[in-house]
PDB file of C-alpha atoms in Angstrom:
ATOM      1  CA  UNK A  79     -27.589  43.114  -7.638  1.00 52.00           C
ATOM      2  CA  UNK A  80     -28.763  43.415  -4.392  1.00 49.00           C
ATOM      3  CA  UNK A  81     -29.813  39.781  -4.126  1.00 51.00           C
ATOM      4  CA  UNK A  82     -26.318  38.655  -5.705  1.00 61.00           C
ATOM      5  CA  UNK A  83     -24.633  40.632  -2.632  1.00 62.00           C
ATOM      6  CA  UNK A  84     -26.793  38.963  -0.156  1.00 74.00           C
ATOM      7  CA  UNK A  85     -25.769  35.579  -1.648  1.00 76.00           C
ATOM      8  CA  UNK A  86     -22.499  36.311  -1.427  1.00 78.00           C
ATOM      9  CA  UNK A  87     -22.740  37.851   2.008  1.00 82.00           C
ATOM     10  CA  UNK A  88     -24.416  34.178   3.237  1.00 79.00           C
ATOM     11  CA  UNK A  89     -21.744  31.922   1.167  1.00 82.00           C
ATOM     12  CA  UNK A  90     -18.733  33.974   3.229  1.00 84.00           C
ATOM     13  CA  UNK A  91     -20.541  34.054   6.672  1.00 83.00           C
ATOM     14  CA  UNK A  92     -21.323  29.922   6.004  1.00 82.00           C
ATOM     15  CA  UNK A  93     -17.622  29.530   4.614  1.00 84.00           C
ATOM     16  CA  UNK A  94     -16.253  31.127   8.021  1.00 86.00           C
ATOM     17  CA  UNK A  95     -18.554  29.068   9.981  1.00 82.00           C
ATOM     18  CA  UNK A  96     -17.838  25.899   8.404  1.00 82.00           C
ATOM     19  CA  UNK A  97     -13.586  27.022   8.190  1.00 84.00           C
ATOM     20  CA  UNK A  98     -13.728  27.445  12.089  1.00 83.00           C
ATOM     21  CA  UNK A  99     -15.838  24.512  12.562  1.00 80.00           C
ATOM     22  CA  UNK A 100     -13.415  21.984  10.525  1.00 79.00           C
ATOM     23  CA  UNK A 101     -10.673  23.780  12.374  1.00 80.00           C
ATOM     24  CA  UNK A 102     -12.045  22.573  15.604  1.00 78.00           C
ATOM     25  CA  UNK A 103     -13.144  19.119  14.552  1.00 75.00           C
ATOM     26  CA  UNK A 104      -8.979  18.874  13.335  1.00 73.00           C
ATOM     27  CA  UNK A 105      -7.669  19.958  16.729  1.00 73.00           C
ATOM     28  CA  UNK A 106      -9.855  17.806  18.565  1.00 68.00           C
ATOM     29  CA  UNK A 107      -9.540  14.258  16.201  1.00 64.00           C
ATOM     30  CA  UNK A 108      -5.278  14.624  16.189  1.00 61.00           C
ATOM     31  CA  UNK A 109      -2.343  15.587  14.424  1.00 54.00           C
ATOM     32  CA  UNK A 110      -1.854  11.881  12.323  1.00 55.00           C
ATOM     33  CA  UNK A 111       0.121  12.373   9.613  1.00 46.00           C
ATOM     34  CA  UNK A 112      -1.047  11.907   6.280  1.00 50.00           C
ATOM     35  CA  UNK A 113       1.093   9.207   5.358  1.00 50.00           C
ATOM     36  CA  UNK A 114      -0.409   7.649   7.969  1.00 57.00           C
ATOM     37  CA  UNK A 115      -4.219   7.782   7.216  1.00 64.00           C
ATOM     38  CA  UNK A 116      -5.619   4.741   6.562  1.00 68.00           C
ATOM     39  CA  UNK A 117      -8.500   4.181   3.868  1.00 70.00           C
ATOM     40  CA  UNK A 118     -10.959   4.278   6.436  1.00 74.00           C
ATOM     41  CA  UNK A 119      -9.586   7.737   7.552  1.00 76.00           C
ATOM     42  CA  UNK A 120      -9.279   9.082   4.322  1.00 76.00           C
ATOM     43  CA  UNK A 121     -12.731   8.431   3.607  1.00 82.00           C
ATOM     44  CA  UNK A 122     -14.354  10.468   6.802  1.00 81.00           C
ATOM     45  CA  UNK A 123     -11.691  13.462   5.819  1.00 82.00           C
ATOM     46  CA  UNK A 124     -13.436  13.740   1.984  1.00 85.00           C
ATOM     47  CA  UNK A 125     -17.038  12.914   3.300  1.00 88.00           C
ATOM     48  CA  UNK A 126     -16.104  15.772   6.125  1.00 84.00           C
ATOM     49  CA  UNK A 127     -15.158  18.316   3.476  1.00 84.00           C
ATOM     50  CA  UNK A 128     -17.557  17.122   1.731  1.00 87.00           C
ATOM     51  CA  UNK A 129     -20.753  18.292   3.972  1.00 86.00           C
ATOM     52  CA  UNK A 130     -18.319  21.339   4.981  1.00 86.00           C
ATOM     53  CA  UNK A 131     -18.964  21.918   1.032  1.00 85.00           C
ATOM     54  CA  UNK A 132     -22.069  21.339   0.834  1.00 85.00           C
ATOM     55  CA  UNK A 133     -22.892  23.417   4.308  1.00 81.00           C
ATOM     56  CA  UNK A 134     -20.619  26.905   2.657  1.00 84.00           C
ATOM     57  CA  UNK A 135     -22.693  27.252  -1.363  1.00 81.00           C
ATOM     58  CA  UNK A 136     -25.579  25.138  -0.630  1.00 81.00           C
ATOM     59  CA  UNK A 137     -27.927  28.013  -0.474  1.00 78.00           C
ATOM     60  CA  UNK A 138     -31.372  25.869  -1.120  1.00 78.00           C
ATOM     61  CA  UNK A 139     -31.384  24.400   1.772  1.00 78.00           C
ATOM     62  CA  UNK A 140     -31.466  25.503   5.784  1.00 81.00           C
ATOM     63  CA  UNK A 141     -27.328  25.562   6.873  1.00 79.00           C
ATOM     64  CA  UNK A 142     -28.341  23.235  10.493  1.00 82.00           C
ATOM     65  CA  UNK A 143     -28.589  19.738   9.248  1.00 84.00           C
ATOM     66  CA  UNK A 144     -25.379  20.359   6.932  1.00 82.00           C
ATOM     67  CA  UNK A 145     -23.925  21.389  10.526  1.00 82.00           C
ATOM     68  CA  UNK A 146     -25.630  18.086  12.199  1.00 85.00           C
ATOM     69  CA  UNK A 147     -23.903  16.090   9.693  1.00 85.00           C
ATOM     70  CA  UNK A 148     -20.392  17.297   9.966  1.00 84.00           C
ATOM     71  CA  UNK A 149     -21.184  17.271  13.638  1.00 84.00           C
ATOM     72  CA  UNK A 150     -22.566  13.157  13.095  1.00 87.00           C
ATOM     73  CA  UNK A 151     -19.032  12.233  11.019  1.00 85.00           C
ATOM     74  CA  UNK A 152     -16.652  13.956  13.347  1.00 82.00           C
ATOM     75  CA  UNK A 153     -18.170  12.763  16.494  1.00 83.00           C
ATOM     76  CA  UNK A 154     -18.587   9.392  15.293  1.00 83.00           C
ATOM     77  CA  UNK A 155     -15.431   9.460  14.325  1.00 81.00           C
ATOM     78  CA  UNK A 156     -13.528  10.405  17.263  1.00 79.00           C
ATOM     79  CA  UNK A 157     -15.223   7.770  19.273  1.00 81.00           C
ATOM     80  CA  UNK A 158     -14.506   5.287  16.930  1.00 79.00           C
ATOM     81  CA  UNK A 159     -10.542   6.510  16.922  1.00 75.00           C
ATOM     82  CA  UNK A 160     -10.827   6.387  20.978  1.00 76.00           C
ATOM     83  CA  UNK A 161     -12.167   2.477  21.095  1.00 77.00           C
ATOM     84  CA  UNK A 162      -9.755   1.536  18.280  1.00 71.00           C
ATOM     85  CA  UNK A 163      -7.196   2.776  21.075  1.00 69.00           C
ATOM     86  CA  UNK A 164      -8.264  -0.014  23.328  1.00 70.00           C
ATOM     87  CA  UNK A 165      -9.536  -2.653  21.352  1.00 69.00           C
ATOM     88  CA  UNK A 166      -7.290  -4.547  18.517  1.00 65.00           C
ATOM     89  CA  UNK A 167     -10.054  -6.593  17.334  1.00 69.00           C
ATOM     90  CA  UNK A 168     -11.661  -3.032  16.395  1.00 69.00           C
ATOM     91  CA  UNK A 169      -8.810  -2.137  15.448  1.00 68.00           C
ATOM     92  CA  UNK A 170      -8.419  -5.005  12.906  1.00 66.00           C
ATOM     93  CA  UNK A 171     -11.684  -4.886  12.109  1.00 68.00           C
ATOM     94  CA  UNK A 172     -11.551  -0.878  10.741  1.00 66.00           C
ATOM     95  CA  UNK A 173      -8.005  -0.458   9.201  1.00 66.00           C
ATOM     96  CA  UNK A 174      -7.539  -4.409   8.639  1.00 68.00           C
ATOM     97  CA  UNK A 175      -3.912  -5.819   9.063  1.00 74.00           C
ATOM     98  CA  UNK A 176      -0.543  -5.462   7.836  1.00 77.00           C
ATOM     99  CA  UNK A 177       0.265  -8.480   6.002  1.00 82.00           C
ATOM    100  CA  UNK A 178       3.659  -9.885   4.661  1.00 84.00           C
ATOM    101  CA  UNK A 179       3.986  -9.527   0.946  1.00 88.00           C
ATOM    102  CA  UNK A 180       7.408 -10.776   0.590  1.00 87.00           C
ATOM    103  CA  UNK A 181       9.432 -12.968   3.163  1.00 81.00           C
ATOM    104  CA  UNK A 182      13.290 -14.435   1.866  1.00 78.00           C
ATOM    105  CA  UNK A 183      12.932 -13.066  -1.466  1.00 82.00           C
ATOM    106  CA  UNK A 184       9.635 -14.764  -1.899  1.00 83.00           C
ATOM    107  CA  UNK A 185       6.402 -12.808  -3.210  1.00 84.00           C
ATOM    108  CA  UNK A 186       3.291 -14.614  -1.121  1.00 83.00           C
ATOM    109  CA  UNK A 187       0.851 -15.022  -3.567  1.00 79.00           C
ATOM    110  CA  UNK A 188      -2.444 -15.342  -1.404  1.00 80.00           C
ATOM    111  CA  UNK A 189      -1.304 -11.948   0.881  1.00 82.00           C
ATOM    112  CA  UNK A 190      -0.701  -9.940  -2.306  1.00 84.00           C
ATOM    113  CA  UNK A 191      -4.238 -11.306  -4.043  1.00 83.00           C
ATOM    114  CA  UNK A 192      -5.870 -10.401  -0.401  1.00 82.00           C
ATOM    115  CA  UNK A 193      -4.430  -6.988  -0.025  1.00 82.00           C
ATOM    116  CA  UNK A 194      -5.569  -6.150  -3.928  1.00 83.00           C
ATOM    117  CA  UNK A 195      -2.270  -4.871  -4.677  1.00 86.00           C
ATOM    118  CA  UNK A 196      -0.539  -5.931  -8.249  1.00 85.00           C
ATOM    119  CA  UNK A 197       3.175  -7.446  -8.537  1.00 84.00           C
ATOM    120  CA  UNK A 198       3.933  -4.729 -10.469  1.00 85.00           C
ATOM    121  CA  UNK A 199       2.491  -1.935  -7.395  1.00 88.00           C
ATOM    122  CA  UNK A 200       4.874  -4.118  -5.215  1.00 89.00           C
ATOM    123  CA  UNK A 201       7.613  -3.860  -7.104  1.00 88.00           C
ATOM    124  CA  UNK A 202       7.771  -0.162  -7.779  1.00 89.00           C
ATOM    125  CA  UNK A 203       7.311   0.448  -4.234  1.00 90.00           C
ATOM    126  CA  UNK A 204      10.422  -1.488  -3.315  1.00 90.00           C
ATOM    127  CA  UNK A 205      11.940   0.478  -6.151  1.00 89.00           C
ATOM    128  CA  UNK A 206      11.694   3.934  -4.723  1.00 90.00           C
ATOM    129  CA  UNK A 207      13.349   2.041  -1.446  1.00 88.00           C
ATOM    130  CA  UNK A 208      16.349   1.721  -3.752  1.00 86.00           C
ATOM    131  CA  UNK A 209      15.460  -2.148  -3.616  1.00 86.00           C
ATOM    132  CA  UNK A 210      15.840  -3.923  -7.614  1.00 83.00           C
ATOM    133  CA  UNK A 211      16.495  -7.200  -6.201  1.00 81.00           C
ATOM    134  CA  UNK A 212      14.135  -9.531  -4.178  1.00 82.00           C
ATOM    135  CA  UNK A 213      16.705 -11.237  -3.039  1.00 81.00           C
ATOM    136  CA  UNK A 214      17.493  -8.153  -1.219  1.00 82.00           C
ATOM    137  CA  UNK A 215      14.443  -8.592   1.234  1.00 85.00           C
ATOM    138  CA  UNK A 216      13.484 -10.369   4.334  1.00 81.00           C
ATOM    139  CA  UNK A 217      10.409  -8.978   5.150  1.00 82.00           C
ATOM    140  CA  UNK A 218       8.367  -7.028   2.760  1.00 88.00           C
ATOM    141  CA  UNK A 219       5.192  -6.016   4.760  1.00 86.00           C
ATOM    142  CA  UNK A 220       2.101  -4.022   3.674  1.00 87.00           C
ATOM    143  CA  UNK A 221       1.141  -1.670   5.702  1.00 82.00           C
ATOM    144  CA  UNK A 222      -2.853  -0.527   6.874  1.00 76.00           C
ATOM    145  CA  UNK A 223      -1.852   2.792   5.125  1.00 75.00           C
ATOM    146  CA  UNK A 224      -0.645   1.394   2.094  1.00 80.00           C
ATOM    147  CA  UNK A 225       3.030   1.700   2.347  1.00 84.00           C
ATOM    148  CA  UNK A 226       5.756  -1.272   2.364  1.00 89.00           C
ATOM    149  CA  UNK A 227       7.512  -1.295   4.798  1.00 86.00           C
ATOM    150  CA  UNK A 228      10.713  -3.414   4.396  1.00 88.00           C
ATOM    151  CA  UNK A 229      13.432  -5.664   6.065  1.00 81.00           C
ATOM    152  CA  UNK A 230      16.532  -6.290   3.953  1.00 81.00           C
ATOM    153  CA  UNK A 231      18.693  -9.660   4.985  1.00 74.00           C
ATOM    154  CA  UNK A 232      21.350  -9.251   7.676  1.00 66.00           C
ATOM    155  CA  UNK A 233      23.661 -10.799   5.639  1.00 53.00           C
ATOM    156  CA  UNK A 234      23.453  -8.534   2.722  1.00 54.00           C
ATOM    157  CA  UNK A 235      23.297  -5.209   5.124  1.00 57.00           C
ATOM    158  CA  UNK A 236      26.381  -6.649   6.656  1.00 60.00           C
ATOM    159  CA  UNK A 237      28.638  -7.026   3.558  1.00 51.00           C
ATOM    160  CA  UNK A 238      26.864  -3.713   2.163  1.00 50.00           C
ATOM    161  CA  UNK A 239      28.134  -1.537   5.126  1.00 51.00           C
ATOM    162  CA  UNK A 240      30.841  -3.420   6.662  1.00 51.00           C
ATOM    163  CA  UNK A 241      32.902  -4.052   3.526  1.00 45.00           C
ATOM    164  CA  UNK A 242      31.460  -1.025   1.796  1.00 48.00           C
ATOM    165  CA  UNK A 243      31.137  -3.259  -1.259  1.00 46.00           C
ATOM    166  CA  UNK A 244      29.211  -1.667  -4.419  1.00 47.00           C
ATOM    167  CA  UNK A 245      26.640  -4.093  -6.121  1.00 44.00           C
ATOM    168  CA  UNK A 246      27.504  -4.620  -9.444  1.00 45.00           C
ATOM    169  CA  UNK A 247      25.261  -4.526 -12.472  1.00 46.00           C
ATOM    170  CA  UNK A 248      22.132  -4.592 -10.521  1.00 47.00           C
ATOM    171  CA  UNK A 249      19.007  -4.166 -12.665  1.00 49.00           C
ATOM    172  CA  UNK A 250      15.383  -4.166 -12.129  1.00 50.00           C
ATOM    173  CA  UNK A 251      13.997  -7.860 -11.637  1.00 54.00           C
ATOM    174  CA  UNK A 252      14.855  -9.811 -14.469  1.00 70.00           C
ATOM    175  CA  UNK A 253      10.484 -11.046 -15.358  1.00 79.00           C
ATOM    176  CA  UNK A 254      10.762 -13.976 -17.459  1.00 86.00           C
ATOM    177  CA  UNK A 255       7.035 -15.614 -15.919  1.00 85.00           C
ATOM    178  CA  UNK A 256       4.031 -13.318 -15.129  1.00 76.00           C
ATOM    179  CA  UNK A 257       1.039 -15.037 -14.048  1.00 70.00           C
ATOM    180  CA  UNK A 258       2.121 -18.210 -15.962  1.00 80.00           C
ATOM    181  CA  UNK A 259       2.504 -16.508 -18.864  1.00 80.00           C
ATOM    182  CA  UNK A 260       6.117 -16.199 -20.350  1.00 86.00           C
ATOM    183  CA  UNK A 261       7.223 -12.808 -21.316  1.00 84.00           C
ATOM    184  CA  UNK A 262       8.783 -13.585 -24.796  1.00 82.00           C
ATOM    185  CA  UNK A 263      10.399 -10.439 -25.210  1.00 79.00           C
ATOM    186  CA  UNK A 264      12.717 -10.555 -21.800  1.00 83.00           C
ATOM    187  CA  UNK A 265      14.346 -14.283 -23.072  1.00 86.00           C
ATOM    188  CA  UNK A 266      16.960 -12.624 -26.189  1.00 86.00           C
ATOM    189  CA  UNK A 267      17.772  -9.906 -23.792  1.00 82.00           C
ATOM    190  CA  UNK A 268      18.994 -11.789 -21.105  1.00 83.00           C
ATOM    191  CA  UNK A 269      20.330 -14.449 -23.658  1.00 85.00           C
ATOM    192  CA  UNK A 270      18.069 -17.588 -23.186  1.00 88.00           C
ATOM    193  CA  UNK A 271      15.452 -19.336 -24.858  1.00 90.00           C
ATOM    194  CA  UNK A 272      12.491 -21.092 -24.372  1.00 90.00           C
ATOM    195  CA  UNK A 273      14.176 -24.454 -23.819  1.00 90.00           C
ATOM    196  CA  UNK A 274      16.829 -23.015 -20.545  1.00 91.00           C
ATOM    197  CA  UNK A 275      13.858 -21.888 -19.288  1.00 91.00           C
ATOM    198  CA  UNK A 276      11.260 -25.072 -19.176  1.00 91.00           C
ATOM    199  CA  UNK A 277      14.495 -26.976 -18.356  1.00 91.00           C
ATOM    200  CA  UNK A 278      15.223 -24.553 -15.479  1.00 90.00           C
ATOM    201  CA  UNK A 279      11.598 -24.916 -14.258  1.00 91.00           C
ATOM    202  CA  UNK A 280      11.536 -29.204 -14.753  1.00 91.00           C
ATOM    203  CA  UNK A 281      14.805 -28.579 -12.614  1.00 90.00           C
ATOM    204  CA  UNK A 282      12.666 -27.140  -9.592  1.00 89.00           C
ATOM    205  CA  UNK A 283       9.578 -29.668 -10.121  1.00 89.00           C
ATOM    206  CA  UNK A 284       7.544 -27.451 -12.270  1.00 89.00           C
ATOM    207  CA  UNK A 285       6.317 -29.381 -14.983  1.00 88.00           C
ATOM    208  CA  UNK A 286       4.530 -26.424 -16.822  1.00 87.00           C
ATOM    209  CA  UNK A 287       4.451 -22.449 -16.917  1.00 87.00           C
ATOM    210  CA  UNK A 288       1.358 -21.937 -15.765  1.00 84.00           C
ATOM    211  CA  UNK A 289       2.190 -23.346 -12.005  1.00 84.00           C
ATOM    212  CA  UNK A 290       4.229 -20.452 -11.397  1.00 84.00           C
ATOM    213  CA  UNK A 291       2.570 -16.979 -10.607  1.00 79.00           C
ATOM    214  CA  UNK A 292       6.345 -15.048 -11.008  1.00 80.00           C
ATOM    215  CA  UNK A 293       9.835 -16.368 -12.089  1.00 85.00           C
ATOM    216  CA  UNK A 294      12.647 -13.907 -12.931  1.00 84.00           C
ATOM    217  CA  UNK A 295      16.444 -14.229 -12.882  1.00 83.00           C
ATOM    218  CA  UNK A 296      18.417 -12.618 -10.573  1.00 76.00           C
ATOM    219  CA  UNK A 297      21.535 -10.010 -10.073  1.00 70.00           C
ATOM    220  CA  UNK A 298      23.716 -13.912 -10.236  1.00 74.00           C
ATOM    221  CA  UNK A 299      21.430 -14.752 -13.355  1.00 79.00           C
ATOM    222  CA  UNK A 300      19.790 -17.592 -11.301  1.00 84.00           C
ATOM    223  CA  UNK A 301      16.277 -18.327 -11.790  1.00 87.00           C
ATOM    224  CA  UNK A 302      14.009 -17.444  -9.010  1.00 84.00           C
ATOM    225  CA  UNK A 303      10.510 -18.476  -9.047  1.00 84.00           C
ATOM    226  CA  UNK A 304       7.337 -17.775  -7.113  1.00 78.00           C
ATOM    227  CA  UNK A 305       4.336 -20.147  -6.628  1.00 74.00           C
ATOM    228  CA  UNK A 306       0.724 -18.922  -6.504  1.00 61.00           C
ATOM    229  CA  UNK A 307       0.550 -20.818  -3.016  1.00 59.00           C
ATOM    230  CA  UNK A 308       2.755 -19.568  -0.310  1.00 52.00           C
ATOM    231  CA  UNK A 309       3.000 -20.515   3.130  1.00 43.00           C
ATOM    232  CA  UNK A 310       0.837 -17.370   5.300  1.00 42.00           C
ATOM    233  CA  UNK A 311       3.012 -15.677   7.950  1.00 42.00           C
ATOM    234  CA  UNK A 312       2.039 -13.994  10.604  1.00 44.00           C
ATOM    235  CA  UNK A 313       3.180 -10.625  11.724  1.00 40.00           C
ATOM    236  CA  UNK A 314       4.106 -11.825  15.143  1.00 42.00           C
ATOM    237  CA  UNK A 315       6.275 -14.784  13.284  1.00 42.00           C
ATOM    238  CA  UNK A 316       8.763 -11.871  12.031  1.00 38.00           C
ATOM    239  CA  UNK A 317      10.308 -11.756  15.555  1.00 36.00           C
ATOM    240  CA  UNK A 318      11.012 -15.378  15.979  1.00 39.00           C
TER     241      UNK A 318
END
């Protein structure tokens, strides 16, 4: 019983040691958001709480090098977040770039194969912007953090809020092509067959199903379709 007590006794002085000592190492790295954590950050914070863990109920072993670790990660990290201040290529190099996903409506195959995302991650993140259409968008960019951030097209904004017009009908992306594959099941419910559709695709010099990565119609029933090469813009091209 008594050596219970002592245990205990040790796990709460170790837990208040390492409580205080995250506390400090918190103050001292920032107040970033979590939203805006990249991977890289979000990493150090469980490998952090991890050795804080470790340092509280690992009773085995001697409390001072789980100490000189947590001391290691936070240190190294702060200097690391103080040189990414000054240096982009750092900068790139840790949290990697935002990259366009969409641009005019258009998914860009090789950024959304590079940033590992699926179609179907981009698409439900442009749903919960209220965005069904990709029409809708002029920029679509991914950000180092994982969120889209997106530019809808003047033009529609305009008529949207000017004319306070309500759209009509709108639906989730119409996917008739995924990965060259056709999705049979989506051709009845919008009322086509497999004929419109190769006809619509000869139309825009696609001889076959498999050259396109993602076709679907959209809120004017117009077929839209994505290649798995797109042309690679920049960031800095946005503001031309």
């Amino acid at each position: 019983m008594v050596i219970k007590l002592n245990e205990a006794l040790v796990v709460l002085v170790r837990g208040l040691i390492a409580f205080f000592t995250l506390l400090i190492f918190t103050r001292f790295l920032g107040k970033e958001q979590i939203a805006q954590l990249t991977f890289f950050d979000y990493i150090v914070g469980i490998t952090i709480g991890s050795i804080a863990s470790s340092l509280t109920v690992d009773l085995a072993s001697s409390a001072w090098p789980h100490f000189v670790g947590l001391f290691t990660w936070a240190a190294f990290s702060a200097i690391l977040q103080l040189i990414t201040l000054h240096s982009k290529k750092l900068t790139k190099f840790v949290n990697d770039k935002a990259s366009i996903i969409i641009h005019d409506g258009v998914i860009l195959g090789d950024n959304l194969k590079k940033s590992k995302f699926t179609l179907v991650d981009i698409l439900g993140l442009l749903r919960l912007k209220d965005i069904f259409d990709l029409n809708q968008v002029k920029f679509a960019i991914l950000e180092t953090n994982g969120q889209l951030s997106v530019l809808t097209k003047d033009e529609f904004s305009n008529i949207v809020y000017s004319m306070d017009i309500k759209l009509k009908n709108q639906d989730v992306n119409n996917e008739l092509i995924f990965n060259g594959m056709i999705i049979e099941d989506n051709l009845p419910k919008y009322k086509i067959d497999r004929k419109w559709l190769l006809k619509e695709l000869n139309k825009q010099g696609f001889e076959s199903p498999l050259e396109v990565f993602y076709a679907y119609l959209d809120s004017s029933k117009k077929l839209k379709v994505d290649t798995y090469k797109n042309k690679i813009i920049n960031i800095k091209d946005i503001y031309k």
